[in-house]
Structures are given as C-alpha cells and as structure tokens.
mmCIF file of C-alpha atoms and ligand atoms in Angstrom:
data_model
loop_
_atom_site.group_PDB
_atom_site.id
_atom_site.type_symbol
_atom_site.label_atom_id
_atom_site.label_comp_id
_atom_site.label_asym_id
_atom_site.label_seq_id
_atom_site.Cartn_x
_atom_site.Cartn_y
_atom_site.Cartn_z
ATOM 1 C CA UNK A 1 22.903 68.496 33.653
ATOM 2 C CA UNK A 2 26.592 67.848 33.521
ATOM 3 C CA UNK A 3 27.662 66.886 29.983
ATOM 4 C CA UNK A 4 31.011 65.097 30.101
ATOM 5 C CA UNK A 5 30.866 63.939 26.461
ATOM 6 C CA UNK A 6 30.674 65.564 23.075
ATOM 7 C CA UNK A 7 28.948 62.472 21.667
ATOM 8 C CA UNK A 8 26.923 59.563 23.050
ATOM 9 C CA UNK A 9 26.056 56.554 20.908
ATOM 10 C CA UNK A 10 22.904 54.733 21.997
ATOM 11 C CA UNK A 11 22.580 51.153 20.746
ATOM 12 C CA UNK A 12 19.456 49.022 21.433
ATOM 13 C CA UNK A 13 20.272 45.308 21.329
ATOM 14 C CA UNK A 14 18.051 42.253 21.232
ATOM 15 C CA UNK A 15 19.871 38.986 20.531
ATOM 16 C CA UNK A 16 22.791 40.739 18.837
ATOM 17 C CA UNK A 17 25.685 38.828 20.453
ATOM 18 C CA UNK A 18 27.231 38.122 17.048
ATOM 19 C CA UNK A 19 26.692 41.516 15.430
ATOM 20 C CA UNK A 20 27.528 43.829 18.364
ATOM 21 C CA UNK A 21 31.333 43.261 18.494
ATOM 22 C CA UNK A 22 31.514 43.755 14.712
ATOM 23 C CA UNK A 23 29.525 46.971 15.024
ATOM 24 C CA UNK A 24 31.926 48.239 17.690
ATOM 25 C CA UNK A 25 34.888 47.571 15.402
ATOM 26 C CA UNK A 26 33.194 49.519 12.627
ATOM 27 C CA UNK A 27 32.476 52.358 15.079
ATOM 28 C CA UNK A 28 36.098 52.446 16.168
ATOM 29 C CA UNK A 29 37.176 52.735 12.518
ATOM 30 C CA UNK A 30 34.546 55.349 11.681
ATOM 31 C CA UNK A 31 35.518 57.576 14.611
ATOM 32 C CA UNK A 32 39.299 57.055 14.342
ATOM 33 C CA UNK A 33 39.798 60.781 13.661
ATOM 34 C CA UNK A 34 37.406 61.890 16.364
ATOM 35 C CA UNK A 35 39.341 63.527 19.160
ATOM 36 C CA UNK A 36 36.612 64.560 21.593
ATOM 37 C CA UNK A 37 35.390 62.470 24.500
ATOM 38 C CA UNK A 38 32.638 60.073 23.579
ATOM 39 C CA UNK A 39 30.542 57.385 25.148
ATOM 40 C CA UNK A 40 28.741 54.219 24.165
ATOM 41 C CA UNK A 41 25.420 53.337 25.781
ATOM 42 C CA UNK A 42 24.389 49.762 25.003
ATOM 43 C CA UNK A 43 20.991 48.442 26.073
ATOM 44 C CA UNK A 44 20.385 44.721 26.293
ATOM 45 C CA UNK A 45 16.658 44.445 25.683
ATOM 46 C CA UNK A 46 16.035 41.039 27.251
ATOM 47 C CA UNK A 47 18.245 39.039 24.915
ATOM 48 C CA UNK A 48 18.217 35.269 25.210
ATOM 49 C CA UNK A 49 21.669 34.882 23.672
ATOM 50 C CA UNK A 50 25.056 36.102 24.926
ATOM 51 C CA UNK A 51 24.422 39.808 24.242
ATOM 52 C CA UNK A 52 24.975 40.810 27.887
ATOM 53 C CA UNK A 53 28.291 38.914 27.937
ATOM 54 C CA UNK A 54 29.247 40.761 24.733
ATOM 55 C CA UNK A 55 28.409 44.057 26.469
ATOM 56 C CA UNK A 56 30.521 43.131 29.514
ATOM 57 C CA UNK A 57 33.446 42.164 27.298
ATOM 58 C CA UNK A 58 33.116 45.360 25.286
ATOM 59 C CA UNK A 59 32.934 47.437 28.449
ATOM 60 C CA UNK A 60 36.402 46.151 29.334
ATOM 61 C CA UNK A 61 37.973 46.142 25.891
ATOM 62 C CA UNK A 62 36.422 49.148 24.282
ATOM 63 C CA UNK A 63 37.328 51.445 27.117
ATOM 64 C CA UNK A 64 40.987 50.861 26.374
ATOM 65 C CA UNK A 65 41.549 54.528 25.742
ATOM 66 C CA UNK A 66 38.834 54.750 23.080
ATOM 67 C CA UNK A 67 35.552 55.676 24.715
ATOM 68 C CA UNK A 68 33.610 55.359 27.930
ATOM 69 C CA UNK A 69 31.032 52.643 28.116
ATOM 70 C CA UNK A 70 27.662 52.183 29.761
ATOM 71 C CA UNK A 71 25.631 48.999 29.612
ATOM 72 C CA UNK A 72 22.054 48.557 30.784
ATOM 73 C CA UNK A 73 20.357 45.171 31.000
ATOM 74 C CA UNK A 74 16.569 44.910 30.986
ATOM 75 C CA UNK A 75 14.854 42.298 33.136
ATOM 76 C CA UNK A 76 13.057 41.067 29.997
ATOM 77 C CA UNK A 77 12.320 42.140 26.433
ATOM 78 C CA UNK A 78 10.501 45.494 26.590
ATOM 79 C CA UNK A 79 10.875 46.397 22.897
ATOM 80 C CA UNK A 80 13.147 48.664 20.896
ATOM 81 C CA UNK A 81 11.273 51.856 21.842
ATOM 82 C CA UNK A 82 11.838 51.129 25.543
ATOM 83 C CA UNK A 83 15.502 50.330 24.865
ATOM 84 C CA UNK A 84 16.007 53.602 23.000
ATOM 85 C CA UNK A 85 14.340 55.516 25.835
ATOM 86 C CA UNK A 86 16.604 53.877 28.428
ATOM 87 C CA UNK A 87 19.588 54.770 26.240
ATOM 88 C CA UNK A 88 18.560 58.405 25.910
ATOM 89 C CA UNK A 89 18.058 58.591 29.686
ATOM 90 C CA UNK A 90 21.529 57.205 30.324
ATOM 91 C CA UNK A 91 23.329 59.237 27.630
ATOM 92 C CA UNK A 92 25.362 62.209 28.856
ATOM 93 C CA UNK A 93 26.549 63.652 25.555
ATOM 94 C CA UNK A 94 26.084 67.083 24.061
ATOM 95 C CA UNK A 95 25.125 65.182 20.895
ATOM 96 C CA UNK A 96 23.369 61.830 21.043
ATOM 97 C CA UNK A 97 22.990 59.391 18.160
ATOM 98 C CA UNK A 98 20.722 56.340 18.157
ATOM 99 C CA UNK A 99 21.952 53.451 16.024
ATOM 100 C CA UNK A 100 20.792 49.847 15.440
ATOM 101 C CA UNK A 101 23.045 47.152 16.863
ATOM 102 C CA UNK A 102 23.055 45.005 13.726
ATOM 103 C CA UNK A 103 25.126 47.261 11.453
ATOM 104 C CA UNK A 104 22.152 48.247 9.280
ATOM 105 C CA UNK A 105 22.750 51.816 10.414
ATOM 106 C CA UNK A 106 26.326 52.054 9.114
ATOM 107 C CA UNK A 107 28.788 53.755 11.500
ATOM 108 C CA UNK A 108 30.652 54.972 8.398
ATOM 109 C CA UNK A 109 27.802 57.454 7.913
ATOM 110 C CA UNK A 110 28.308 58.998 11.341
ATOM 111 C CA UNK A 111 31.202 61.366 10.438
ATOM 112 C CA UNK A 112 29.074 62.758 7.615
ATOM 113 C CA UNK A 113 26.137 63.264 10.009
ATOM 114 C CA UNK A 114 28.404 65.025 12.517
ATOM 115 C CA UNK A 115 29.835 67.211 9.757
ATOM 116 C CA UNK A 116 26.353 68.193 8.550
ATOM 117 C CA UNK A 117 25.304 69.019 12.116
ATOM 118 C CA UNK A 118 28.327 71.282 12.582
ATOM 119 C CA UNK A 119 28.155 72.932 9.167
ATOM 120 C CA UNK A 120 24.439 73.551 8.945
ATOM 121 C CA UNK A 121 23.855 74.347 12.601
ATOM 122 C CA UNK A 122 20.830 72.031 12.781
ATOM 123 C CA UNK A 123 19.530 70.328 15.925
ATOM 124 C CA UNK A 124 18.737 66.991 14.343
ATOM 125 C CA UNK A 125 20.365 64.966 11.576
ATOM 126 C CA UNK A 126 18.195 62.117 10.319
ATOM 127 C CA UNK A 127 19.551 59.310 8.169
ATOM 128 C CA UNK A 128 17.051 58.491 5.421
ATOM 129 C CA UNK A 129 16.854 55.043 3.839
ATOM 130 C CA UNK A 130 17.527 55.240 0.117
ATOM 131 C CA UNK A 131 17.136 51.550 -0.723
ATOM 132 C CA UNK A 132 14.884 49.110 0.998
ATOM 133 C CA UNK A 133 16.297 46.202 -0.952
ATOM 134 C CA UNK A 134 16.913 44.236 2.245
ATOM 135 C CA UNK A 135 13.192 44.362 3.077
ATOM 136 C CA UNK A 136 10.748 41.969 1.442
ATOM 137 C CA UNK A 137 8.103 43.187 -1.009
ATOM 138 C CA UNK A 138 5.235 42.876 1.481
ATOM 139 C CA UNK A 139 7.245 44.689 4.165
ATOM 140 C CA UNK A 140 7.897 47.549 1.764
ATOM 141 C CA UNK A 141 4.250 47.688 0.789
ATOM 142 C CA UNK A 142 3.119 47.683 4.435
ATOM 143 C CA UNK A 143 5.648 50.379 5.289
ATOM 144 C CA UNK A 144 4.393 52.551 2.450
ATOM 145 C CA UNK A 145 0.766 52.089 3.503
ATOM 146 C CA UNK A 146 1.636 52.945 7.106
ATOM 147 C CA UNK A 147 3.646 56.038 6.163
ATOM 148 C CA UNK A 148 0.901 57.320 3.923
ATOM 149 C CA UNK A 149 -1.694 56.894 6.646
ATOM 150 C CA UNK A 150 0.617 58.445 9.251
ATOM 151 C CA UNK A 151 1.142 61.450 6.974
ATOM 152 C CA UNK A 152 -2.595 61.790 6.432
ATOM 153 C CA UNK A 153 -3.381 61.455 10.130
ATOM 154 C CA UNK A 154 -0.581 63.488 11.674
ATOM 155 C CA UNK A 155 0.989 65.595 8.929
ATOM 156 C CA UNK A 156 4.381 64.028 9.744
ATOM 157 C CA UNK A 157 6.164 62.626 6.700
ATOM 158 C CA UNK A 158 8.024 59.516 7.868
ATOM 159 C CA UNK A 159 8.579 57.806 4.520
ATOM 160 C CA UNK A 160 12.195 56.576 4.354
ATOM 161 C CA UNK A 161 12.703 57.729 7.944
ATOM 162 C CA UNK A 162 14.423 55.420 10.401
ATOM 163 C CA UNK A 163 15.710 55.566 13.966
ATOM 164 C CA UNK A 164 19.280 56.452 12.968
ATOM 165 C CA UNK A 165 19.220 60.007 14.261
ATOM 166 C CA UNK A 166 21.779 62.418 15.680
ATOM 167 C CA UNK A 167 20.284 64.891 18.140
ATOM 168 C CA UNK A 168 21.488 67.875 20.051
ATOM 169 C CA UNK A 169 21.048 67.816 23.824
ATOM 170 C CA UNK A 170 17.919 70.009 23.859
ATOM 171 C CA UNK A 171 16.167 67.635 21.418
ATOM 172 C CA UNK A 172 16.955 64.715 23.748
ATOM 173 C CA UNK A 173 15.711 66.720 26.721
ATOM 174 C CA UNK A 174 12.499 67.519 24.843
ATOM 175 C CA UNK A 175 11.967 63.796 24.171
ATOM 176 C CA UNK A 176 12.655 62.895 27.799
ATOM 177 C CA UNK A 177 10.171 65.528 28.935
ATOM 178 C CA UNK A 178 7.358 63.794 27.039
ATOM 179 C CA UNK A 179 5.537 61.725 29.651
ATOM 180 C CA UNK A 180 3.840 59.145 27.448
ATOM 181 C CA UNK A 181 4.686 55.492 27.937
ATOM 182 C CA UNK A 182 3.728 54.353 24.474
ATOM 183 C CA UNK A 183 6.548 55.848 22.483
ATOM 184 C CA UNK A 184 7.385 56.214 18.816
ATOM 185 C CA UNK A 185 10.850 57.687 18.681
ATOM 186 C CA UNK A 186 11.129 58.777 15.061
ATOM 187 C CA UNK A 187 7.731 60.465 14.992
ATOM 188 C CA UNK A 188 8.353 62.150 18.356
ATOM 189 C CA UNK A 189 11.613 63.689 17.135
ATOM 190 C CA UNK A 190 9.892 64.884 13.941
ATOM 191 C CA UNK A 191 7.042 66.275 16.046
ATOM 192 C CA UNK A 192 9.416 68.492 18.066
ATOM 193 C CA UNK A 193 9.900 70.552 14.907
ATOM 194 C CA UNK A 194 13.560 71.354 15.539
ATOM 195 C CA UNK A 195 15.665 72.141 12.475
ATOM 196 C CA UNK A 196 16.534 68.919 10.704
ATOM 197 C CA UNK A 197 19.004 67.850 8.019
ATOM 198 C CA UNK A 198 18.576 64.591 6.100
ATOM 199 C CA UNK A 199 21.416 62.317 5.090
ATOM 200 C CA UNK A 200 20.471 59.547 2.620
ATOM 201 C CA UNK A 201 22.040 56.097 2.925
ATOM 202 C CA UNK A 202 21.679 52.602 1.475
ATOM 203 C CA UNK A 203 20.638 50.038 4.067
ATOM 204 C CA UNK A 204 23.290 47.292 4.180
ATOM 205 C CA UNK A 205 22.428 43.710 5.175
ATOM 206 C CA UNK A 206 22.715 42.735 8.847
ATOM 207 C CA UNK A 207 26.218 41.992 10.117
ATOM 208 C CA UNK A 208 24.882 38.822 11.732
ATOM 209 C CA UNK A 209 21.739 37.291 13.218
ATOM 210 C CA UNK A 210 18.139 37.748 12.138
ATOM 211 C CA UNK A 211 15.496 40.394 12.707
ATOM 212 C CA UNK A 212 13.183 39.891 15.641
ATOM 213 C CA UNK A 213 10.279 41.747 14.047
ATOM 214 C CA UNK A 214 7.175 39.849 13.034
ATOM 215 C CA UNK A 215 4.436 41.170 10.761
ATOM 216 C CA UNK A 216 2.077 41.126 13.756
ATOM 217 C CA UNK A 217 4.572 43.143 15.797
ATOM 218 C CA UNK A 218 4.897 45.711 13.028
ATOM 219 C CA UNK A 219 1.115 46.052 12.720
ATOM 220 C CA UNK A 220 0.833 46.547 16.505
ATOM 221 C CA UNK A 221 3.545 49.206 16.277
ATOM 222 C CA UNK A 222 1.624 50.922 13.478
ATOM 223 C CA UNK A 223 -1.622 50.922 15.489
ATOM 224 C CA UNK A 224 -0.007 52.345 18.643
ATOM 225 C CA UNK A 225 1.871 54.901 16.531
ATOM 226 C CA UNK A 226 -1.319 56.141 14.895
ATOM 227 C CA UNK A 227 -3.485 56.089 18.021
ATOM 228 C CA UNK A 228 -0.663 57.701 19.982
ATOM 229 C CA UNK A 229 -0.281 60.552 17.536
ATOM 230 C CA UNK A 230 -3.675 61.367 16.149
ATOM 231 C CA UNK A 231 -7.370 61.314 16.970
ATOM 232 C CA UNK A 232 -8.272 61.537 13.272
ATOM 233 C CA UNK A 233 -9.545 57.910 13.071
ATOM 234 C CA UNK A 234 -12.166 58.870 15.676
ATOM 235 C CA UNK A 235 -13.376 61.842 13.616
ATOM 236 C CA UNK A 236 -13.385 59.527 10.610
ATOM 237 C CA UNK A 237 -15.948 57.302 12.360
ATOM 238 C CA UNK A 238 -18.097 60.353 12.975
ATOM 239 C CA UNK A 239 -17.929 61.248 9.263
ATOM 240 C CA UNK A 240 -18.838 57.721 8.203
ATOM 241 C CA UNK A 241 -21.772 57.956 10.616
ATOM 242 C CA UNK A 242 -22.892 61.227 9.015
ATOM 243 C CA UNK A 243 -22.632 59.693 5.553
ATOM 244 C CA UNK A 244 -24.676 56.748 6.772
ATOM 245 C CA UNK A 245 -27.334 59.126 8.059
ATOM 246 C CA UNK A 246 -27.641 60.816 4.657
ATOM 247 C CA UNK A 247 -27.859 57.453 2.888
ATOM 248 C CA UNK A 248 -30.459 56.197 5.343
ATOM 249 C CA UNK A 249 -32.649 59.321 4.832
ATOM 250 C CA UNK A 250 -32.600 58.719 1.070
ATOM 251 C CA UNK A 251 -33.455 55.045 1.597
ATOM 252 C CA UNK A 252 -36.239 55.938 4.025
ATOM 253 C CA UNK A 253 -37.782 58.333 1.491
ATOM 254 C CA UNK A 254 -37.564 55.667 -1.212
ATOM 255 C CA UNK A 255 -39.170 53.076 1.060
ATOM 256 C CA UNK A 256 -41.955 55.512 1.939
ATOM 257 C CA UNK A 257 -42.513 56.306 -1.720
ATOM 258 C CA UNK A 258 -42.803 52.621 -2.714
ATOM 259 C CA UNK A 259 -45.251 52.045 0.138
ATOM 260 C CA UNK A 260 -47.388 55.040 -0.866
ATOM 261 C CA UNK A 261 -47.396 54.101 -4.548
ATOM 262 C CA UNK A 262 -48.236 50.467 -3.721
ATOM 263 C CA UNK A 263 -45.208 48.957 -5.474
ATOM 264 C CA UNK A 264 -44.640 45.304 -4.569
ATOM 265 C CA UNK A 265 -41.952 44.377 -2.022
ATOM 266 C CA UNK A 266 -38.544 44.265 -3.609
ATOM 267 C CA UNK A 267 -35.004 45.250 -2.693
ATOM 268 C CA UNK A 268 -33.783 42.184 -0.817
ATOM 269 C CA UNK A 269 -30.285 42.776 -2.213
ATOM 270 C CA UNK A 270 -30.132 46.419 -1.264
ATOM 271 C CA UNK A 271 -31.476 45.626 2.205
ATOM 272 C CA UNK A 272 -28.814 42.972 2.728
ATOM 273 C CA UNK A 273 -26.123 45.342 1.524
ATOM 274 C CA UNK A 274 -27.293 48.082 3.874
ATOM 275 C CA UNK A 275 -27.369 45.719 6.866
ATOM 276 C CA UNK A 276 -23.976 44.269 6.088
ATOM 277 C CA UNK A 277 -22.443 47.699 5.470
ATOM 278 C CA UNK A 278 -23.716 49.341 8.633
ATOM 279 C CA UNK A 279 -23.109 46.218 10.689
ATOM 280 C CA UNK A 280 -19.446 46.175 9.748
ATOM 281 C CA UNK A 281 -19.132 49.961 9.953
ATOM 282 C CA UNK A 282 -20.415 49.712 13.546
ATOM 283 C CA UNK A 283 -17.932 47.011 14.481
ATOM 284 C CA UNK A 284 -15.117 48.898 12.788
ATOM 285 C CA UNK A 285 -16.010 52.007 14.758
ATOM 286 C CA UNK A 286 -16.044 50.071 18.025
ATOM 287 C CA UNK A 287 -12.716 48.530 17.047
ATOM 288 C CA UNK A 288 -11.131 51.932 16.475
ATOM 289 C CA UNK A 289 -12.471 53.200 19.794
ATOM 290 C CA UNK A 290 -11.136 50.018 21.380
ATOM 291 C CA UNK A 291 -7.656 50.799 20.071
ATOM 292 C CA UNK A 292 -7.789 54.218 21.734
ATOM 293 C CA UNK A 293 -9.180 52.734 24.923
ATOM 294 C CA UNK A 294 -6.308 50.229 25.024
ATOM 295 C CA UNK A 295 -3.851 53.075 24.563
ATOM 296 C CA UNK A 296 -5.486 55.059 27.385
ATOM 297 C CA UNK A 297 -5.483 51.964 29.587
ATOM 298 C CA UNK A 298 -1.740 51.509 29.122
ATOM 299 C CA UNK A 299 -1.023 55.181 29.730
ATOM 300 C CA UNK A 300 -3.203 55.437 32.812
ATOM 301 C CA UNK A 301 -1.689 52.384 34.479
ATOM 302 C CA UNK A 302 1.530 54.410 34.284
ATOM 303 C CA UNK A 303 3.814 51.456 34.735
ATOM 304 C CA UNK A 304 7.522 51.980 34.140
ATOM 305 C CA UNK A 305 8.460 51.605 30.462
ATOM 306 C CA UNK A 306 11.238 49.144 31.352
ATOM 307 C CA UNK A 307 12.909 47.475 34.347
ATOM 308 C CA UNK A 308 16.667 47.210 34.751
ATOM 309 C CA UNK A 309 18.311 44.110 36.173
ATOM 310 C CA UNK A 310 21.988 45.061 35.810
ATOM 311 C CA UNK A 311 24.209 47.950 34.830
ATOM 312 C CA UNK A 312 27.861 48.290 33.944
ATOM 313 C CA UNK A 313 29.867 51.470 33.585
ATOM 314 C CA UNK A 314 33.529 51.838 32.670
ATOM 315 C CA UNK A 315 35.485 54.986 32.019
ATOM 316 C CA UNK A 316 38.377 55.463 29.688
ATOM 317 C CA UNK A 317 38.490 58.879 28.140
ATOM 318 C CA UNK A 318 41.526 60.841 29.262
ATOM 319 C CA UNK A 319 42.804 57.349 30.127
ATOM 320 C CA UNK A 320 41.609 57.184 33.683
ATOM 321 C CA UNK A 321 40.522 53.613 33.125
ATOM 322 C CA UNK A 322 38.869 53.557 36.482
ATOM 323 C CA UNK A 323 36.436 50.722 36.264
ATOM 324 C CA UNK A 324 33.366 51.314 38.301
ATOM 325 C CA UNK A 325 32.548 47.722 37.725
ATOM 326 C CA UNK A 326 29.563 45.581 37.234
ATOM 327 C CA UNK A 327 26.913 45.758 39.814
ATOM 328 C CA UNK A 328 23.828 43.705 40.041
ATOM 329 C CA UNK A 329 21.091 46.008 41.157
ATOM 330 C CA UNK A 330 17.686 45.766 42.625
ATOM 331 C CA UNK A 331 16.167 49.182 42.176
HETATM 332 N N1 LIG B 401 15.721 45.522 18.955
HETATM 333 C C1 LIG B 401 15.500 45.725 20.307
HETATM 334 N N2 LIG B 401 14.397 45.151 20.902
HETATM 335 C C2 LIG B 401 13.512 44.389 20.183
HETATM 336 C C3 LIG B 401 13.733 44.213 18.799
HETATM 337 C C4 LIG B 401 14.855 44.793 18.216
HETATM 338 O O1 LIG B 401 16.274 46.412 20.985
HETATM 339 O O2 LIG B 401 12.558 43.903 20.779
HETATM 340 C C5 LIG B 401 16.920 46.125 18.326
HETATM 341 C C6 LIG B 401 17.749 45.171 17.495
HETATM 342 O O3 LIG B 401 18.689 44.491 18.277
HETATM 343 C C7 LIG B 401 18.406 46.106 16.510
HETATM 344 C C8 LIG B 401 17.336 47.166 16.287
HETATM 345 O O4 LIG B 401 16.482 47.107 17.416
HETATM 346 O O5 LIG B 401 19.557 46.715 17.064
HETATM 347 C C9 LIG B 401 16.590 46.961 14.999
HETATM 348 O O6 LIG B 401 16.033 45.693 14.985
HETATM 349 P P1 LIG B 401 16.031 44.770 13.688
HETATM 350 O O7 LIG B 401 17.345 44.818 13.004
HETATM 351 O O8 LIG B 401 15.519 43.438 14.120
HETATM 352 O O9 LIG B 401 14.909 45.486 12.824
HETATM 353 P P2 LIG B 401 14.969 46.043 11.313
HETATM 354 O O10 LIG B 401 16.393 46.295 10.947
HETATM 355 O O11 LIG B 401 14.336 44.983 10.535
HETATM 356 O O12 LIG B 401 14.168 47.291 11.400
HETATM 357 MG MG1 LIG B 402 18.096 45.570 11.370
#
C-alpha cells in the first residue's frame, strides 16, 4: 500500500456539527510544530444535524496548507465501531490515530503520544482515562462491572481503556484483516498483542452537544463485546449444569431416605426453591445461547458493516490544493 502520510487522524462523528470545528482548531494548535504530511479522515455516522456540512466546510478550509482531508458520509447511523472501521479503511498514514469528535480525547495529548511512539519504539500508544468525573455514578459502576467481566472472560484488561489510540500501519492492517462484522475496536487492538505504551489523561467535558449513548446501547455493546470475544459464558452454563446435577443427586438420596424411613411429606419450601432455581437457570442458559446465536446470525448474513452515501477528498500538503471535489456516489 502506498503511504503518502506520516499521520492519519480518524474522527467518528454523530451529530457533532458544533464540536467538530472546535476540535479541528484544537488539532491545528496541537500539531503546529508538526512538519510531516498528515491527513484527517472524518466519518459522518448518519448525523441528523449539520455535521456533513461542517465536514464539507472543513475540507475546504482545513486543507489551506495544513493537512489533507477525507470525508465519508454514511447512508444512516451504523454506530461508532462502523465509523471507526470506515476511517481505518480510508486512512493512508504510516501512523493512524482514532479520536472522538467531541474533544473528550484532547488533541493536546497527541504530541505526547507521538513522542512516546518514537522514543519507545512501540506499535501502539493507548490513552488511558485517569478521571471519569464526566461520567455519572451508574455509568462508572456499569463500566467497572463490564471491564471486570471482560477481563475474567477474555484475559484482556480494558479498565480505563478508551478508543483514543495511535497505531502503526501494521496494527491497522492487522485490524483490517479481521473479518468479523461485529467489532470492538479497543479490545481488538489489545488482542493483537503488539507492544503498547499507555499515556494517562483526564477526560475533559464535551466541547459541545450531548452524548448519543443510552444505557441500553451500552449494555448491547457489552453483550456483543463479550460474546464476540469469549465462549466462556457457554462453559459457565455447563458448569452450572454440573453443579445442579450434584445437588439433584443429594436431593434424590434425601428424598429416597425419607421415603424409606417413612417420614411424613415435608419440604415444600425446598421444593419450590429447587424448581425456581433450575427454572431460571434453564432460561438464563437459553438466553446466553441466544446471545451467541444472534451474534452468529449477524456474522453469517455477512452484510456490509456500513454503506457510504457521499465522499469528499481534498489535498493540501505540499500546497497542491488540487480539490478532487465532492462527489455523490452510488457504489
Ligand atoms: N459516535 C458515532 N456514532 C454513534 C455514536 C457516537 O460516530 O452512533 C461518535 C461521537 O460523535 C463521538 C464518539 O463517537 O465522536 C464518542 O461518542 P460520545 O461522545 O457520544 O460517547 P462518550 O464520550 O460518552 O463515550
Ligand atoms: Mg464523548
């Protein structure tokens, strides 16, 4: 692959019309001393506000001798994971960084991440959240529960991890070579096992707008992340089944003994408890299998992860300023 840039910056955007221009200003300031050619790849993930207009404006203004610009517009909202994938596919840099479009992944941290990458010769520099003060208490608690379970199930420690990650080209290529449609970017990069450096940072408040995540959406993400990365919940069902078998043998012996010794009928409570326990354990087991089945169903359909309705590409580095223009496409 031809790599015309030293650095690509991938930015997923969903209703970020207000924050995106501010983020670009911050990026321009952060990389003021950067002399190598670089590129911005902005993905409009089905925004209902003026995000695409902001991308078009930026593609004209930002390329004023600063950096080249690529914009991709999805036909609808496909989710942040899809947007990040589209960005990685479009990026042509030797290094690629993924950054939120709302300023919560501060561009001011980028020079430090680049410095660490150069000095320590690592393949991956991951920004780690130090403070989660901008998250609510329940969000923090849910995140902790999820990370603990993820660690237990997959051995990957994702506590404090986020999607603000700088990757060398071969890490990006490794990610793009993974064929799954249900994607979980931060776990997939950790899974590759390439040498990683961590850079801690405090999460600032959003530059503008509001988060699009709902608790339901986060729980769905957690379920697909776990079922996509580990079959441990399935073995867990098997173990619960084994435990149940042992308990039921003990209960059977006890029942037999009371029958033989002519003890009067008793044990309504224990019977109820046993029925309720195994009834719900059964349903839980079916539910877990259902989650895997749903995952398989989505993978086997093999639909595209996203659909593109428009692209824009403008070039500026070495001041060619040749605008390839906006083209509506029907791929
Ligand atoms: N985002 C996206 N598609 C979505 C939801 C969010 O591309 O369906 C983008 C969003 O524009 C932002 C980033 O993903 O750039 C993180 O989203 P957000 O700030 O809402 O999440 P949080 O900061 O709470 O993790
Ligand atoms: Mg945010």
